[in-house]
mmCIF file of C-alpha atoms and ligand atoms in Angstrom:
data_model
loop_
_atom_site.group_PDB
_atom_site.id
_atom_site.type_symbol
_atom_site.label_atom_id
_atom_site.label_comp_id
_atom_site.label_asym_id
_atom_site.label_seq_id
_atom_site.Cartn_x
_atom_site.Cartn_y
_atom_site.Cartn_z
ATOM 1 C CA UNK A 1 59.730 75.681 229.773
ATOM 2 C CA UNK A 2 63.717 76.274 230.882
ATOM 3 C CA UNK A 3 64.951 78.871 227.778
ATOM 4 C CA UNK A 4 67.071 77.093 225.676
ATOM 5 C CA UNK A 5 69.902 78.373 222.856
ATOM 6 C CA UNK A 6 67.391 77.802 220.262
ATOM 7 C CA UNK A 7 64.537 80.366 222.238
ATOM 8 C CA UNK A 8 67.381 83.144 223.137
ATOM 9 C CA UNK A 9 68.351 82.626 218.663
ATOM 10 C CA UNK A 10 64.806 82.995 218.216
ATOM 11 C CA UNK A 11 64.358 86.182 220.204
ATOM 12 C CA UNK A 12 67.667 87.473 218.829
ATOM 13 C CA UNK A 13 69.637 87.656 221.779
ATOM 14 C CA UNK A 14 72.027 85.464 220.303
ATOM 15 C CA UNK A 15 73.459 85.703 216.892
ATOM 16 C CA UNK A 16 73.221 82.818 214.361
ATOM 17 C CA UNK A 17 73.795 82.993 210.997
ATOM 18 C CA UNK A 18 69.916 82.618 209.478
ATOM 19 C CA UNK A 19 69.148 81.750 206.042
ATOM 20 C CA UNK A 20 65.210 81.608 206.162
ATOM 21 C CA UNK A 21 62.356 82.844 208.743
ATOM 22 C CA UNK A 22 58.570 83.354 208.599
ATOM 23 C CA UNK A 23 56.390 83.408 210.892
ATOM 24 C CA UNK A 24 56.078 79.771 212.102
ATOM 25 C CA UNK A 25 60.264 78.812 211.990
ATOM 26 C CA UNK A 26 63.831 80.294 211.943
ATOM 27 C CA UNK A 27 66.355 78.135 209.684
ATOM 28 C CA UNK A 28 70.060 79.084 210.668
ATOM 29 C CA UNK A 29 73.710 77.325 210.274
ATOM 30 C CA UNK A 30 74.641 74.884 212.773
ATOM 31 C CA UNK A 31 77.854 76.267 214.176
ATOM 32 C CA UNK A 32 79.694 73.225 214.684
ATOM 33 C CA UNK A 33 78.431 71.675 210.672
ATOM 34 C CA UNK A 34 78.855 67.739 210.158
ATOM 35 C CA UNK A 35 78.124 68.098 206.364
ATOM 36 C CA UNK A 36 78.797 70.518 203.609
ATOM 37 C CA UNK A 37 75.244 72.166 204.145
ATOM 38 C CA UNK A 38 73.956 72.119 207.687
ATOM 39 C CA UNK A 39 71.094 73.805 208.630
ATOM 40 C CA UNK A 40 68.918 73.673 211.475
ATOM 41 C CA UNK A 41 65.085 74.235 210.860
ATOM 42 C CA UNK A 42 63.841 75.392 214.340
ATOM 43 C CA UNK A 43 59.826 76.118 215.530
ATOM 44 C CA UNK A 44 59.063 79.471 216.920
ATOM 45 C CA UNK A 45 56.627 78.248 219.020
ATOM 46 C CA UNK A 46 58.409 76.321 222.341
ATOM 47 C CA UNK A 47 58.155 72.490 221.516
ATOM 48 C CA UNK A 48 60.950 70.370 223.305
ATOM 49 C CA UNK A 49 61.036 67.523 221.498
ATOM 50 C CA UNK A 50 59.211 65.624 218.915
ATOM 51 C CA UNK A 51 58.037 63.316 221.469
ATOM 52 C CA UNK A 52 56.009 66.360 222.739
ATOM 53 C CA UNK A 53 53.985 67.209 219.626
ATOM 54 C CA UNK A 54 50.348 66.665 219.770
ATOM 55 C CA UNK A 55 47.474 66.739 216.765
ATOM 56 C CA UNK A 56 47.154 70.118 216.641
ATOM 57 C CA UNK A 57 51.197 70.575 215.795
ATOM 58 C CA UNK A 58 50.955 68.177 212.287
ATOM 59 C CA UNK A 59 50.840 71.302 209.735
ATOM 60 C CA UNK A 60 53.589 72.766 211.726
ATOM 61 C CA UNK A 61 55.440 69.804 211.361
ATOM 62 C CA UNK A 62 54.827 69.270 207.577
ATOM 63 C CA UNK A 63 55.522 73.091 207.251
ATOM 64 C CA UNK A 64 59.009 72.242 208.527
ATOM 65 C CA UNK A 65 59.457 69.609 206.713
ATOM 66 C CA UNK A 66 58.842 71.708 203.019
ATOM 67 C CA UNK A 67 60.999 74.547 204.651
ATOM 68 C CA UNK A 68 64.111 71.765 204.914
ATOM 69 C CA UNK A 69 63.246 70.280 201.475
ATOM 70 C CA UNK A 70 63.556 73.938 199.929
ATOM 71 C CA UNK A 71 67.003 74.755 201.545
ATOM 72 C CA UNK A 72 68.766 71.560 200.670
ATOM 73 C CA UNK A 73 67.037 71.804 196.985
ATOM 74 C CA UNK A 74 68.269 75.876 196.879
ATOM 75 C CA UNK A 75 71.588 74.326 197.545
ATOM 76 C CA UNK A 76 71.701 72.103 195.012
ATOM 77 C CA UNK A 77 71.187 68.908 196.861
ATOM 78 C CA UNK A 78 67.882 67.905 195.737
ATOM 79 C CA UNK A 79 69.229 64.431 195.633
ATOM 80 C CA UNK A 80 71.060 64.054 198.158
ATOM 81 C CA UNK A 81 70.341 65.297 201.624
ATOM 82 C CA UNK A 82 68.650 63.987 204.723
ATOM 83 C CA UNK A 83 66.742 64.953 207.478
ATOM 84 C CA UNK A 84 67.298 63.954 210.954
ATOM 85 C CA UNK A 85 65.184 64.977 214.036
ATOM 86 C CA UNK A 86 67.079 63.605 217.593
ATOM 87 C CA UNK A 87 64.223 63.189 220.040
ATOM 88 C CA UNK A 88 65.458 62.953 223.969
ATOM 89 C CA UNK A 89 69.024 62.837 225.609
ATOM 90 C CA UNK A 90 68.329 59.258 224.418
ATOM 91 C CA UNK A 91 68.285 59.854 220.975
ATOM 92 C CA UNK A 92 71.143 62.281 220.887
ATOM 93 C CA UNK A 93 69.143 65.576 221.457
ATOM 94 C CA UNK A 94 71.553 68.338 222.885
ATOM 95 C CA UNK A 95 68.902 71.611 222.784
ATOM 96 C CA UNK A 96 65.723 70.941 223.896
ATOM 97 C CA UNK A 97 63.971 72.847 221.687
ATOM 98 C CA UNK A 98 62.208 71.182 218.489
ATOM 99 C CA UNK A 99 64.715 70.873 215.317
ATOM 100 C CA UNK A 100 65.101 69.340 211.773
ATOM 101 C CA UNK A 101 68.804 68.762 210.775
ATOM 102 C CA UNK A 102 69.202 69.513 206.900
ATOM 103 C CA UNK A 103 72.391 68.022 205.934
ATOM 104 C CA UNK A 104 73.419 68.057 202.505
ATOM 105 C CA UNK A 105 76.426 66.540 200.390
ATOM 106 C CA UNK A 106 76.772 63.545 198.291
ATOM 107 C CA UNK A 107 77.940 60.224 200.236
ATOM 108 C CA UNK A 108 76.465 61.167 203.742
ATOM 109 C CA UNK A 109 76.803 58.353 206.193
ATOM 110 C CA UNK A 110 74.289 56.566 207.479
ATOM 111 C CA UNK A 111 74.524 57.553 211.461
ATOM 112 C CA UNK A 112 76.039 54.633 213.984
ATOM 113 C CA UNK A 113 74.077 53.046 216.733
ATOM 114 C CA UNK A 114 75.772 52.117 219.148
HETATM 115 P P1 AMP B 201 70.905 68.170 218.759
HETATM 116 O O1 AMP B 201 72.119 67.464 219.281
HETATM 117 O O2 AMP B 201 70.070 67.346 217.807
HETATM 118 O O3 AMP B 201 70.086 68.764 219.884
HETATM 119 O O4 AMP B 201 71.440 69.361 217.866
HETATM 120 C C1 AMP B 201 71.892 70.567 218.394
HETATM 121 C C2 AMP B 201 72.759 71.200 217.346
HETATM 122 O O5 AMP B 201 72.950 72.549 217.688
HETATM 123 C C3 AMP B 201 74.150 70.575 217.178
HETATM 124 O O6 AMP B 201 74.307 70.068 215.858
HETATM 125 C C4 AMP B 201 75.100 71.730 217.456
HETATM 126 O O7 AMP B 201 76.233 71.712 216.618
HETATM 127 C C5 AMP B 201 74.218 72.935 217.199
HETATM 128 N N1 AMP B 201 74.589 74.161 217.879
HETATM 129 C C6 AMP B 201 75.050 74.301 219.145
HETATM 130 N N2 AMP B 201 75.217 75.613 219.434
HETATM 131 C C7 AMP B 201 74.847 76.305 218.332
HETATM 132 C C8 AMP B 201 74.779 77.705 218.010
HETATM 133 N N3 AMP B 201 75.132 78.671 218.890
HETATM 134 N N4 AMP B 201 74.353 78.060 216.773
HETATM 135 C C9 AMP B 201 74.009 77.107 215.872
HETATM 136 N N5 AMP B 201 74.028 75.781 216.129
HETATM 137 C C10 AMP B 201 74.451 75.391 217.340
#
């Protein structure tokens, strides 16, 4: 797998601005943030895409997804955030490396399709 953004955040090489880790994920601010709270959830382990997940990835998955829930709820938007995963240059993926969008703030959008 090419090293990506996410994999050189991950190591540390590149700085981010990180408001959770353990040992499975990283969650850090998306630099360029399209809601009030933006935060990326990212996998340590080297997964490019959703479409690439397998069995043996589902409680890393689900562990991602209560990592997400827990930021936007320490935020205070328990009832209002969403979650968005782009899979593929397709689906509007930019960094091939697995990650959850947490965007928070009341009135989001719903996303265009175009
Ligand atoms: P995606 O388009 O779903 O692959 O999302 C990639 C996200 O990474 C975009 O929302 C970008 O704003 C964000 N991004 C790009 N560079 C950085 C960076 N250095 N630190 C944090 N987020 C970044």
């Amino acid at each position: 797998m090419p090293e990506t953004l996410f994999s050189k955040i991950i190591k540390g090489e590149i700085e981010a601005d990180i408001v959770y880790q353990d040992d499975q994920c990283l969650a850090f601010k998306d630099l360029y943030p399209k809601a009030p709270l933006h935060v990326l959830v990212v996998p340590k382990k080297t997964i490019a895409m959703l479409a690439d997940t397998t069995e043996q990835d589902k409680p890393l998955l689900g562990h991602l997804l209560s990592v997400g829930t827990k930021i936007a709820k320490d935020a205070g938007y328990a009832d209002a955030f969403r979650v968005v995963i782009n899979n593929g240059a397709g689906g509007g993926q930019s960094v091939f490396h697995l990650h959850l969008h947490i965007l928070g703030g009341r009135n989001v959008k719903w996303a265009a399709i175009e």
